Coordinates of C-alpha atoms in Angstrom, one line a residue:
X153 CA -66.1 6.7 28.4
X154 CA -67.0 9.8 30.3
X155 CA -64.7 13.2 29.4
X156 CA -62.6 13.2 31.6
X157 CA -61.4 9.3 30.7
X158 CA -61.5 10.5 27.2
X159 CA -59.2 13.0 28.2
X160 CA -57.2 10.7 30.0
X161 CA -56.4 9.1 27.5
X162 CA -55.9 11.1 24.2
X163 CA -53.6 13.3 27.3
X164 CA -51.4 9.6 27.1
X165 CA -51.8 8.2 23.3
X166 CA -49.6 12.1 22.7
X167 CA -47.3 11.5 25.2
X168 CA -46.6 7.8 23.9
X169 CA -46.7 10.1 20.8
X170 CA -44.0 12.6 21.1
X171 CA -42.1 9.9 23.1
X172 CA -41.3 8.0 20.3
X173 CA -40.6 11.0 18.5
X174 CA -37.6 12.2 20.3
X175 CA -36.4 7.9 21.1
X176 CA -37.1 8.4 17.3
X177 CA -33.9 10.1 16.2
X178 CA -31.8 8.7 19.1
X179 CA -28.9 6.4 18.0
X180 CA -26.9 3.9 19.8
X181 CA -23.8 5.3 20.0
X182 CA -20.5 3.2 21.2
X183 CA -16.6 4.6 21.1
X184 CA -14.0 2.3 21.9
X185 CA -10.1 2.9 21.3
X186 CA -6.7 0.7 21.6
X187 CA -3.0 0.9 21.6
X188 CA -1.2 0.4 17.6
X189 CA 2.1 0.6 19.4
X190 CA 4.6 -1.5 17.7
X191 CA 5.1 -4.9 20.5
X192 CA 8.6 -6.5 22.0
X193 CA 8.1 -8.8 19.0
X194 CA 8.8 -6.4 17.0
X195 CA 12.6 -5.1 17.1
X196 CA 12.6 -1.6 15.3
X197 CA 10.1 0.4 12.7
X198 CA 10.7 2.3 10.1
X199 CA 9.3 5.6 10.9
X200 CA 6.5 6.6 7.4
X201 CA 5.9 10.4 6.5
X202 CA 9.1 12.1 5.5
X203 CA 12.0 10.6 3.2
X204 CA 15.3 12.3 4.6
X205 CA 17.5 11.7 6.0
X206 CA 19.3 9.1 3.8
X207 CA 19.8 6.9 6.8
X208 CA 16.1 6.8 7.4
X209 CA 14.5 7.1 11.1
X210 CA 13.7 4.4 13.3
X211 CA 11.7 4.2 16.8
X212 CA 14.7 1.6 17.9
X213 CA 16.2 3.0 20.7
X214 CA 19.1 2.1 23.6
X215 CA 18.2 1.5 28.2
X216 CA 21.3 1.0 29.9
X217 CA 21.1 -1.9 31.8
X218 CA 24.3 -3.5 33.6
X219 CA 28.0 -3.3 33.1
X220 CA 29.9 -5.4 30.2
X221 CA 32.8 -4.4 30.1
X222 CA 36.1 -5.3 27.6
X223 CA 34.1 -7.1 25.9
X224 CA 35.1 -8.2 22.9
X225 CA 32.4 -10.9 21.5
X226 CA 29.4 -11.3 23.8
X227 CA 25.8 -14.1 23.0
X228 CA 23.2 -15.7 25.4
X229 CA 21.1 -18.6 26.1
X230 CA 16.9 -17.6 28.0
X231 CA 18.5 -17.3 30.9
X232 CA 22.3 -16.3 30.6
X233 CA 24.4 -13.8 29.3
X234 CA 28.4 -14.8 27.6
X235 CA 30.9 -12.4 27.5
X236 CA 34.3 -13.1 25.9
X237 CA 36.9 -9.7 27.1
X238 CA 40.1 -8.4 25.6
X239 CA 42.7 -9.9 28.5
X240 CA 40.6 -14.2 27.1
X241 CA 38.5 -14.6 29.7
X242 CA 35.1 -15.7 29.5
X243 CA 32.1 -14.4 31.8
X244 CA 28.4 -15.1 32.7
X245 CA 25.8 -13.8 34.0
X246 CA 22.2 -14.0 35.3
X247 CA 19.6 -12.5 32.6
X248 CA 16.7 -12.6 35.4
X249 CA 19.0 -11.3 37.9
X250 CA 17.7 -7.6 39.1
X251 CA 21.2 -6.3 39.0
X252 CA 24.3 -8.5 36.4
X253 CA 26.7 -9.5 38.5
X254 CA 29.2 -11.6 35.6
X255 CA 31.3 -14.6 37.3
X256 CA 34.5 -15.6 35.3
X257 CA 33.9 -19.2 33.8
X258 CA 37.3 -19.8 32.5
X259 CA 39.7 -18.6 29.5
X260 CA 38.8 -17.4 26.2
X261 CA 42.4 -17.2 23.5
X262 CA 41.8 -14.6 21.1
X263 CA 37.9 -14.7 21.0
X264 CA 36.1 -12.8 17.6
X265 CA 32.9 -14.0 18.1
X266 CA 30.6 -16.0 20.4
X267 CA 26.9 -18.0 19.7
X268 CA 25.3 -20.2 22.3
X269 CA 22.5 -23.0 20.9
X270 CA 21.5 -25.9 22.1
X271 CA 23.1 -26.0 25.2
X272 CA 26.6 -25.4 24.1
X273 CA 29.3 -22.4 23.4
X274 CA 30.7 -21.7 19.8
X275 CA 33.1 -19.5 19.0
X276 CA 35.5 -18.4 16.7
X277 CA 39.3 -16.9 17.1
X278 CA 41.8 -14.7 15.2
X279 CA 43.9 -18.2 14.4
X280 CA 40.9 -18.6 11.9
X281 CA 39.4 -22.1 14.7
X282 CA 36.1 -23.0 15.4
X283 CA 35.7 -24.3 19.1
X284 CA 32.8 -24.9 21.3
X285 CA 32.1 -26.1 25.2
X286 CA 29.1 -27.2 27.6
X287 CA 28.7 -23.6 29.7
X288 CA 29.7 -24.2 33.3
X289 CA 31.4 -22.6 36.0
X290 CA 34.4 -25.1 35.2
X291 CA 36.6 -23.7 33.4
X292 CA 35.1 -26.9 31.1
X293 CA 37.8 -27.1 27.3
X294 CA 37.4 -26.0 25.0
X295 CA 37.1 -28.7 21.4
X296 CA 37.9 -27.7 18.3
X297 CA 35.5 -28.2 15.8
X298 CA 37.2 -27.5 12.5
X299 CA 38.0 -23.5 10.2
X300 CA 35.8 -20.7 10.6
X301 CA 38.7 -17.7 8.2
X302 CA 38.3 -14.7 9.5
X303 CA 35.0 -14.3 11.1
X304 CA 33.1 -11.4 12.3
X305 CA 29.7 -12.3 13.6
X306 CA 28.5 -15.8 14.8
X307 CA 25.6 -17.5 15.2
X308 CA 23.2 -20.1 16.2
X309 CA 19.6 -20.5 14.0
X310 CA 17.7 -23.8 13.3
X311 CA 21.1 -25.9 14.1
X312 CA 23.4 -24.0 12.0
X313 CA 26.0 -22.4 12.5
X314 CA 25.9 -18.3 10.2
X315 CA 29.0 -16.2 10.0
X316 CA 30.0 -13.8 9.0
X317 CA 34.1 -12.3 7.3
X318 CA 35.7 -9.9 6.6
X319 CA 35.1 -10.4 2.8
X320 CA 31.3 -8.9 3.5
X321 CA 29.8 -12.8 3.0
X322 CA 27.6 -14.3 5.1
X323 CA 28.4 -18.6 5.9
X324 CA 26.6 -21.4 6.9
X325 CA 27.4 -24.6 8.2
X326 CA 25.7 -27.6 10.2
X327 CA 27.1 -27.4 14.2
X328 CA 27.7 -30.7 13.9
X329 CA 31.3 -31.5 16.0
X330 CA 33.9 -32.5 12.7
X331 CA 35.5 -30.0 10.5
X332 CA 32.6 -29.9 8.4
X333 CA 32.1 -27.1 5.3
X334 CA 30.7 -23.7 5.5
X335 CA 28.5 -23.0 2.7
X336 CA 28.2 -19.4 0.8
X337 CA 25.0 -18.1 1.5
X338 CA 25.1 -14.3 0.4
X339 CA 26.7 -10.8 1.4
X340 CA 27.4 -9.6 4.8
X341 CA 28.6 -6.1 4.2
X342 CA 31.2 -5.2 7.4
X343 CA 29.3 -7.2 9.8
X344 CA 30.9 -6.0 13.3
X345 CA 28.6 -8.1 15.1
X346 CA 25.9 -11.2 14.6
X347 CA 22.4 -12.7 16.2
X348 CA 18.7 -14.0 16.1
X349 CA 15.4 -13.5 16.9
X350 CA 14.3 -17.4 16.1
X351 CA 13.3 -16.7 12.7
X352 CA 15.7 -14.0 11.0
X353 CA 19.3 -13.1 11.3
X354 CA 21.0 -9.0 12.9
X355 CA 23.6 -7.7 12.1
X356 CA 25.5 -4.8 14.0
X357 CA 27.5 -3.3 11.1
X358 CA 31.2 -2.5 12.4
X359 CA 32.1 1.7 10.7
X360 CA 28.1 3.2 10.7
X361 CA 27.0 1.0 14.0
X362 CA 23.5 1.0 11.3
X363 CA 21.7 -2.5 12.7
X364 CA 20.1 -4.5 9.4
X365 CA 18.3 -7.7 9.7
X366 CA 17.3 -10.6 7.2
X367 CA 15.8 -13.9 6.7
X368 CA 17.5 -17.2 5.9
X369 CA 15.0 -19.1 3.2
X370 CA 17.4 -17.9 0.3
X371 CA 20.6 -17.4 -0.4
X372 CA 18.9 -14.3 -2.7
X373 CA 17.4 -12.7 1.1
X374 CA 18.6 -9.5 1.0
X375 CA 19.4 -7.8 4.7
X376 CA 16.8 -5.0 5.7
X377 CA 18.1 -1.7 7.5
X378 CA 16.5 -1.3 10.8
X379 CA 18.2 1.3 13.1
X380 CA 21.1 3.8 12.2
X381 CA 22.5 5.7 14.4
X382 CA 20.7 9.2 14.9
X383 CA 22.4 11.6 18.1
X384 CA 19.6 11.4 20.3
X385 CA 18.3 7.9 20.8
X386 CA 21.1 5.9 19.3
X387 CA 24.7 6.1 19.1
X388 CA 27.6 5.5 17.2
X389 CA 29.2 3.1 20.2
X390 CA 27.9 -0.1 20.0
X391 CA 30.2 -2.8 19.6
X392 CA 28.3 -6.3 20.3
X393 CA 24.7 -7.4 19.9
X394 CA 22.6 -10.0 21.4
X395 CA 18.9 -11.6 21.4
X396 CA 16.9 -13.9 24.3
X397 CA 13.4 -13.2 25.7
X398 CA 12.3 -10.9 22.8
X399 CA 14.9 -8.1 23.5
X400 CA 17.8 -7.6 21.4
X401 CA 21.3 -6.5 23.9
X402 CA 24.3 -4.2 23.1
X403 CA 27.2 -4.0 24.4
X404 CA 29.1 -0.6 24.2
X405 CA 33.0 0.7 23.7
X406 CA 32.0 2.9 27.4
X407 CA 32.2 -0.6 28.8
X408 CA 28.3 -0.8 29.6
X409 CA 25.3 -3.3 28.3
X410 CA 22.4 -1.8 27.2
X411 CA 18.5 -3.6 25.9
X412 CA 16.4 -2.4 22.9
X413 CA 13.5 -0.9 22.9
X414 CA 11.2 1.5 21.0
X415 CA 11.3 5.2 21.1
X416 CA 7.8 6.3 21.7
X417 CA 4.3 7.4 22.9
X418 CA 1.0 6.0 22.9
X419 CA -0.7 5.8 19.1
X420 CA -5.0 4.2 18.9
X421 CA -6.9 3.0 16.5
X422 CA -10.4 4.9 17.3
X423 CA -13.7 3.0 16.5
X424 CA -17.3 5.0 16.6
X425 CA -20.0 3.1 16.0
X426 CA -23.7 3.7 14.9
X427 CA -26.8 2.5 15.0
X428 CA -30.3 3.1 13.9
X429 CA -32.6 0.7 12.9
X430 CA -30.4 -1.5 12.2
X431 CA -28.3 -0.1 9.7
X432 CA -24.9 0.7 11.1
X433 CA -22.4 2.6 9.9
X434 CA -18.4 2.2 11.7
X435 CA -15.5 5.8 12.2
X436 CA -12.1 3.8 11.9
X437 CA -9.3 6.8 13.3
X438 CA -5.9 5.1 12.4
X439 CA -2.3 7.3 14.2
X440 CA -1.0 5.9 11.5
X441 CA 0.6 8.2 8.5
X442 CA -1.0 6.5 5.4
X443 CA -2.3 2.5 4.5
X444 CA -2.7 0.8 1.3
X445 CA -6.3 -0.2 0.0
X446 CA -5.6 -3.4 0.2
X447 CA -4.9 -3.3 3.6
X448 CA -7.8 -1.4 4.6
X449 CA -10.2 -3.8 2.6
X450 CA -8.8 -6.5 4.4
X451 CA -9.7 -4.8 8.0
X452 CA -12.9 -4.0 7.0
X453 CA -13.4 -7.1 5.0
X454 CA -13.2 -9.3 9.1
X455 CA -15.6 -6.1 10.6
X456 CA -18.0 -7.5 8.0
X457 CA -17.2 -11.7 8.9
X458 CA -17.4 -10.5 12.8
X459 CA -20.1 -7.9 13.2
X460 CA -22.1 -7.5 10.2
X461 CA -21.9 -4.1 8.6
X462 CA -21.4 -3.1 5.9
X463 CA -18.4 -3.2 4.7
X464 CA -19.4 0.3 2.7
X465 CA -20.6 1.7 6.1
X466 CA -17.1 1.8 7.2
X467 CA -14.9 4.6 7.0
X468 CA -10.8 4.4 7.8
X469 CA -9.2 7.3 8.5
X470 CA -5.4 7.6 8.8
X471 CA -4.5 11.8 11.1
X472 CA -1.8 11.2 8.2
X473 CA 1.4 11.8 11.4
X474 CA 4.5 11.7 10.1
X475 CA 5.7 9.5 13.1
X476 CA 4.5 6.5 13.4
X477 CA 5.6 2.8 12.0
X478 CA 5.5 1.9 8.5
X479 CA 1.9 1.2 7.1
X480 CA 2.0 1.6 3.7
X481 CA 5.1 1.1 1.0
X482 CA 7.2 3.9 -0.7
X483 CA 8.2 1.9 -3.5
X484 CA 10.1 4.9 -4.3
X485 CA 12.6 5.2 -0.8
X486 CA 14.7 3.6 -0.1
X487 CA 14.5 0.2 0.5
X488 CA 12.9 -0.2 4.4
X489 CA 10.3 2.2 3.4
X490 CA 8.7 -0.3 0.6
X491 CA 7.4 -2.4 2.2
X492 CA 5.5 -2.0 5.4
X493 CA 6.0 -5.2 8.7
X494 CA 3.1 -7.6 8.7
X495 CA 3.5 -8.4 11.9
X496 CA 2.8 -4.8 12.6
X497 CA -0.1 -4.5 10.3
X498 CA -1.3 -7.6 12.3
X499 CA -1.5 -5.6 15.1
X500 CA -2.6 -2.3 13.7
X501 CA -5.7 -5.0 12.5
X502 CA -5.8 -6.8 15.5
X503 CA -6.6 -3.4 17.4
X504 CA -9.3 -2.3 15.1
X505 CA -10.9 -6.0 15.5
X506 CA -10.8 -5.4 19.0
X507 CA -12.0 -1.5 19.4
X508 CA -14.8 -2.2 17.2
X509 CA -16.5 -4.8 19.5
X510 CA -15.6 -2.4 22.8
X511 CA -17.4 0.2 21.0
X512 CA -20.5 -2.2 20.6
X513 CA -20.3 -3.3 24.1
X514 CA -20.2 -0.4 25.2
X515 CA -22.9 1.4 22.8
X516 CA -26.0 3.8 24.6
X517 CA -29.5 5.3 23.5
X518 CA -27.9 9.0 22.3
X519 CA -28.5 12.0 20.9
X520 CA -26.3 13.4 18.3
X521 CA -26.0 17.2 17.4
X522 CA -23.7 18.4 15.0
X523 CA -21.6 22.1 15.1
X524 CA -18.9 24.2 12.9
X525 CA -16.7 26.4 13.6
X526 CA -13.0 27.6 12.3
X527 CA -9.7 27.6 13.0
X528 CA -6.5 29.4 12.6
X529 CA -3.3 26.1 13.2
X530 CA -1.9 27.4 9.6
X531 CA -0.8 28.2 6.6
X532 CA -1.1 26.9 2.7
X533 CA 2.8 25.7 2.0
X534 CA 2.6 25.2 -1.2
X535 CA 1.4 29.2 -2.0
X536 CA 0.6 31.2 0.4
X537 CA -2.0 33.0 -0.4
X538 CA -4.3 30.6 -1.7
X539 CA -6.8 29.4 0.9
X540 CA -7.0 26.5 2.8
X541 CA -9.2 24.4 4.4
X542 CA -9.8 25.6 7.7
X543 CA -13.1 24.8 8.4
X544 CA -13.2 22.3 12.1
X545 CA -17.2 20.6 12.9
X546 CA -17.5 18.6 15.7
X547 CA -20.9 16.2 16.5
X548 CA -21.5 15.7 20.3
X549 CA -22.8 12.4 21.4
X550 CA -24.7 12.9 24.6
X551 CA -26.5 10.2 26.8
X552 CA -30.4 10.2 26.1
X553 CA -31.0 9.6 29.8
X554 CA -28.4 11.3 31.5
X555 CA -27.9 13.9 28.9
X556 CA -24.1 13.5 29.7
X557 CA -20.9 14.3 27.3
X558 CA -20.5 10.3 26.4
X559 CA -17.8 11.3 22.7
X560 CA -16.9 13.9 20.1
X561 CA -15.6 13.3 16.8
X562 CA -13.8 16.0 15.8
X563 CA -12.6 17.1 12.1
X564 CA -10.1 19.4 11.1
X565 CA -7.6 19.5 7.8
X566 CA -4.0 19.3 9.8
X567 CA -0.1 18.2 8.8
X568 CA 1.2 17.0 11.0
X569 CA 4.8 17.1 10.4
X570 CA 6.3 19.7 13.2
X571 CA 8.8 18.3 16.4
X572 CA 9.7 20.6 19.6
X573 CA 12.6 18.7 19.7
X574 CA 15.3 16.6 17.8
X575 CA 14.3 12.8 19.9
X576 CA 11.0 13.8 19.0
X577 CA 11.8 13.2 15.3
X578 CA 12.6 9.5 16.5
X579 CA 9.7 9.7 18.4
X580 CA 6.4 7.4 17.9
X581 CA 3.9 9.7 18.2
X582 CA 0.3 11.1 17.5
X583 CA 2.1 14.6 17.4
X584 CA -1.0 17.2 18.3
X585 CA -3.7 15.4 16.5
X586 CA -3.2 13.5 20.5
X587 CA -2.1 16.2 21.7
X588 CA -5.3 18.4 20.7
X589 CA -7.3 14.7 22.0
X590 CA -5.9 14.5 24.8
X591 CA -6.2 18.1 26.2
X592 CA -9.7 18.2 24.9
X593 CA -11.0 15.7 26.4
X594 CA -8.5 16.7 30.5
X595 CA -10.7 20.2 29.6
X596 CA -14.6 18.8 28.9
X597 CA -13.4 16.0 31.5
X598 CA -15.0 13.4 27.8
X599 CA -13.7 10.4 27.7
X600 CA -13.8 9.5 24.0
X601 CA -12.5 12.4 21.5
X602 CA -11.7 11.2 18.3
X603 CA -10.0 13.5 15.2
X604 CA -10.6 12.8 11.9
X605 CA -8.3 14.0 9.0
X606 CA -9.4 17.1 7.1
X607 CA -8.1 18.0 3.4
X608 CA -4.5 18.6 4.1
X609 CA -2.4 18.6 1.4
X610 CA -1.1 21.5 1.2
X611 CA -1.1 22.7 4.9
X612 CA 1.3 22.8 7.1
X613 CA 1.2 24.6 10.6
X614 CA 2.7 27.4 11.7
X615 CA 6.6 27.6 12.1
X616 CA 6.9 29.9 14.5
X617 CA 4.8 27.0 16.7
X618 CA 5.3 23.7 18.5
X619 CA 3.1 21.1 18.3
X620 CA 1.9 22.0 21.9
X621 CA 1.7 25.1 21.0
X622 CA -0.5 24.4 17.5
X623 CA -2.7 21.8 20.1
X624 CA -3.0 24.1 22.5
X625 CA -5.1 26.8 19.5
X626 CA -7.1 24.0 18.2
X627 CA -8.0 22.0 21.5
X628 CA -9.8 26.4 22.6
X629 CA -10.7 26.3 19.0
X630 CA -13.2 23.1 19.1
X631 CA -13.7 24.2 23.6
X632 CA -15.5 27.4 21.6
X633 CA -18.2 24.6 19.5
X634 CA -19.3 23.7 23.1
X635 CA -20.5 26.9 23.3
X636 CA -21.2 27.5 20.7
X637 CA -25.4 27.0 18.6
X638 CA -25.8 23.3 17.6
X639 CA -28.1 20.7 15.7
X640 CA -29.6 18.0 16.6
X641 CA -28.6 15.2 13.8
X642 CA -31.5 13.3 13.1
X643 CA -32.6 11.1 10.1
X644 CA -31.5 7.8 9.1
X645 CA -28.5 6.0 8.1
X646 CA -27.0 5.7 4.9
X647 CA -23.8 4.9 2.8
X648 CA -22.3 5.1 -0.6
X649 CA -18.9 3.7 -1.8
X650 CA -17.4 4.2 -5.1
X651 CA -14.3 4.9 -7.3
X652 CA -13.4 6.7 -10.2
X653 CA -9.9 6.4 -12.2
X654 CA -8.9 9.3 -12.7
X655 CA -6.5 10.2 -16.3
X656 CA -3.6 10.4 -16.0
X657 CA -0.9 12.5 -18.1
X658 CA 2.6 9.9 -17.4
X659 CA 5.0 11.0 -18.1
X660 CA 7.2 10.5 -20.9
X661 CA 9.6 7.5 -21.1
X662 CA 12.1 9.8 -22.3
X663 CA 11.9 11.9 -19.7
X664 CA 12.3 8.2 -17.0
X665 CA 15.2 8.0 -19.2
X666 CA 16.9 11.8 -18.4
X667 CA 15.4 11.4 -15.3
X668 CA 17.8 8.6 -14.5
X669 CA 20.6 10.0 -16.8
X670 CA 20.7 13.1 -14.9
X671 CA 20.8 11.8 -10.9
X672 CA 22.7 8.2 -11.5
X673 CA 26.3 9.0 -9.5
X674 CA 24.6 11.5 -7.2
X675 CA 24.7 9.5 -4.0
X676 CA 22.0 11.8 -1.9
X677 CA 18.9 10.3 -1.2
X678 CA 16.5 12.5 -3.4
X679 CA 18.8 11.8 -6.8
X680 CA 19.1 8.2 -5.6
X681 CA 14.9 8.7 -5.4
X682 CA 14.9 9.2 -8.9
X683 CA 17.1 7.0 -10.3
X684 CA 15.1 3.9 -8.6
X685 CA 11.5 5.9 -10.2
X686 CA 12.8 6.1 -13.5
X687 CA 13.6 2.4 -13.4
X688 CA 10.6 2.0 -12.3
X689 CA 8.7 4.3 -15.2
X690 CA 11.0 3.1 -17.4
X691 CA 10.8 -1.0 -16.5
X692 CA 7.2 -0.1 -16.9
X693 CA 6.9 0.8 -20.7
X694 CA 8.6 -2.2 -21.7
X695 CA 6.3 -4.2 -19.5
X696 CA 2.9 -2.9 -20.7
X697 CA 2.0 -2.1 -17.6
X698 CA 2.4 2.0 -16.8
X699 CA -0.8 2.6 -14.9
X700 CA -2.9 5.0 -17.2
X701 CA -4.8 6.3 -14.2
X702 CA -5.7 6.6 -10.5
X703 CA -8.5 5.3 -9.0
X704 CA -9.9 7.8 -6.5
X705 CA -12.1 6.6 -4.0
X706 CA -15.3 8.3 -2.1
X707 CA -16.9 7.4 0.7
X708 CA -20.1 8.9 1.9
X709 CA -21.1 8.4 5.1
X710 CA -24.5 9.7 6.1
X711 CA -25.5 8.6 9.6
X712 CA -29.1 11.0 9.9
X713 CA -28.3 14.4 8.1
X714 CA -24.9 14.1 9.1
X715 CA -23.5 14.2 5.9
X716 CA -19.5 13.0 5.9
X717 CA -17.5 12.7 2.2
X718 CA -15.1 11.3 2.5
X719 CA -12.0 11.0 0.6
X720 CA -9.3 8.8 -0.8
X721 CA -5.4 10.2 -1.6
X722 CA -4.0 13.0 -0.3
X723 CA -6.3 15.9 -1.2
X724 CA -5.8 19.3 -0.8
X725 CA -8.2 22.1 0.4
X726 CA -9.8 23.2 -2.3
X727 CA -11.3 19.6 -2.3
X728 CA -12.5 20.3 1.1
X729 CA -12.7 24.8 0.5
X730 CA -15.5 23.4 -2.7
X731 CA -17.6 21.2 -1.2
X732 CA -18.6 23.5 2.4
X733 CA -19.2 26.8 0.2
X734 CA -21.7 23.8 -2.7
X735 CA -23.5 22.5 -0.3
X736 CA -23.7 25.3 3.3
X737 CA -26.0 25.4 5.5
X738 CA -25.3 21.7 5.5
X739 CA -24.0 19.4 8.1
X740 CA -20.9 18.7 6.7
X741 CA -17.5 17.2 7.2
X742 CA -15.1 16.8 4.1
X743 CA -12.0 14.2 5.2
X744 CA -8.8 13.1 3.1
X745 CA -6.7 10.4 4.3
X746 CA -9.6 7.8 3.7
X747 CA -9.3 4.2 3.1
X748 CA -6.0 4.5 0.7
X749 CA -3.3 7.4 0.6
X750 CA -1.3 6.4 -2.3
X751 CA -0.5 9.4 -3.3
X752 CA -1.7 13.6 -3.5
X753 CA -4.1 14.8 -5.0
X754 CA -4.3 18.7 -6.0
X755 CA -6.1 20.9 -8.2
X756 CA -5.3 22.6 -11.0
X757 CA -3.6 25.1 -9.8
X758 CA -1.2 23.4 -8.8
X759 CA -0.2 21.0 -11.8
X760 CA 0.7 24.2 -13.7
X761 CA 2.8 26.0 -11.5
X762 CA 5.6 27.7 -13.3
X763 CA 7.9 25.9 -11.0
X764 CA 7.6 22.3 -10.3
X765 CA 6.1 22.5 -6.1
X766 CA 6.1 19.6 -3.8
X767 CA 1.7 18.5 -4.1
X768 CA 1.3 19.1 -7.8
X769 CA 4.6 17.5 -9.1
X770 CA 7.3 15.8 -6.9
X771 CA 4.8 14.1 -4.7
X772 CA 4.5 11.7 -7.6
X773 CA 8.5 10.9 -7.4
X774 CA 7.5 9.6 -3.6
X775 CA 5.1 7.7 -3.7
X776 CA 6.4 6.1 -7.2
X777 CA 3.6 6.6 -9.6
X778 CA 3.4 7.3 -13.5
X779 CA 1.9 10.2 -14.0
X780 CA 0.4 13.5 -12.5
X781 CA -3.1 13.8 -13.0
X782 CA -5.1 15.1 -15.1
X783 CA -6.0 20.0 -15.5
X784 CA -9.5 19.4 -14.1
X785 CA -9.2 16.6 -11.9
X786 CA -11.3 18.3 -9.6
X787 CA -13.9 19.4 -11.9
X788 CA -13.9 15.3 -12.3
X789 CA -14.2 14.6 -9.1
X790 CA -16.8 17.0 -8.1
X791 CA -18.6 15.7 -10.4
X792 CA -19.2 12.9 -9.4
X793 CA -19.6 13.5 -5.4
X794 CA -22.6 15.5 -6.9
X795 CA -24.2 13.0 -8.4
X796 CA -23.8 10.4 -5.0
X797 CA -25.3 13.0 -2.9
X798 CA -28.2 13.4 -4.9

């Protein structure tokens, strides 16, 4: 071989090795997001994040859709509304019509409640009689089929009639056209109107205009609140309700007809997928206040079965917005905060699976770079003199063939609690977390902007800033990182996942008894919460089920030399501060609110404050915990992390 050919061959080999070295540092990266807003199958959702006000915050609001003049009772079929009015007339209107046109179809004397089922109307009157008729326009006669004493609400479900009485009871009977007896199946306090969604009963209360629902599976089922007047999206003027075609309709004392809808702006499940040399990792962020470990494990198991991603390589982080539907149980708050709606959790799970699939489908050969900076959007609310985690990090993904930015994954320690207007307080939203994502995406022309929540347990935004002002500041700080010096992310994907049992200083039995005694007979939200907590702890002592430790989950996800340390629970700033200092100058992102958000995670100074504070004391009543972590909780957790990082 000639010298020239040898040189050319050597050049090709060098180029080949260089290309393989360059491309060997790249990752397959994909992004996606899916809505996790509740749909029409969910009538209303309590919003998580605050125990106050006592009557609760709900997503339900009302949109005017027509006139319903002088209505005293209302019901509906799939296609028609039926209304009895105070002048003893019966009317119908076509639901599918663009504008409601009420047509008189006869008389309805002294009606107290109406129901529709199996092609017939049923009605009760002030003389305690139950009637039925064909709902046609020929004024067919009403036929008496029995008695219905002091009926306030009536509905047809599963071929049975359910009725409420003035004495606050719920009754059921067959629809047979005979005087069959009613059967008492429980309580129904001060019901003004009754309907159902095909599965559960829905009631409107007379005095406070609250909305309630309950199942009919047994007579022991209890009612759960799904709506309460808030003077913004929900007034105190409702009088009758009817449910059809996945919508709740309501008449008002103002002679108007409304339909219920969620008061909401978009919230999302985001997915970032990473792959290198057959190793895979997935980062999911949810616009939720928090999730329980059992739910995150369920999601991870389905992802593993569907997409063959190691469960330990799946990180689920919550934005901790205080304006999201309930997604975890709070055992000591009001009853509507104790159990999230399974239908809503299914929406979240299915959206995560879809986002994961799309992120995998969207994967492109990309190079990653890491950059770190600072922000100034808040203060340490537990002690203004203390430091807070003001670190922000950003990983940028650029497509290898075009060098264009395909997506960014950011982190910041924020606490989305503020609102600008009263309407915001009862609106589903991602708060300034979502606003920051949107603003940065527009500013930098990037479609995929994902924000992970850091250790924000004791951080609040400045009280003088609106959510939009906070978002503007955070957006600018992240925007500045695009011009800052960044470092290439290189290396393999590795994961570790473990847990540690943190010993608790339990509240004593006598302490629980004294708290119960001090709060019994008081009817403010905090006192009632404390009584529920005390009853819970007393039961755990007497049944031998009192927890003596609290599990903290620690996940370490290494995408090359980008290290993510993710803690469960509401970790306070000091964890992030210490970890960033200890591992400086490592490419590091520290997160809280990951995989499980079942209590606060304070450090010693929160616990030892002379005046009991929220993060180190009161929050454990909110979460129904049996005790406070031991003083050296941070040392225990950091020691575990240092070992896992080796």
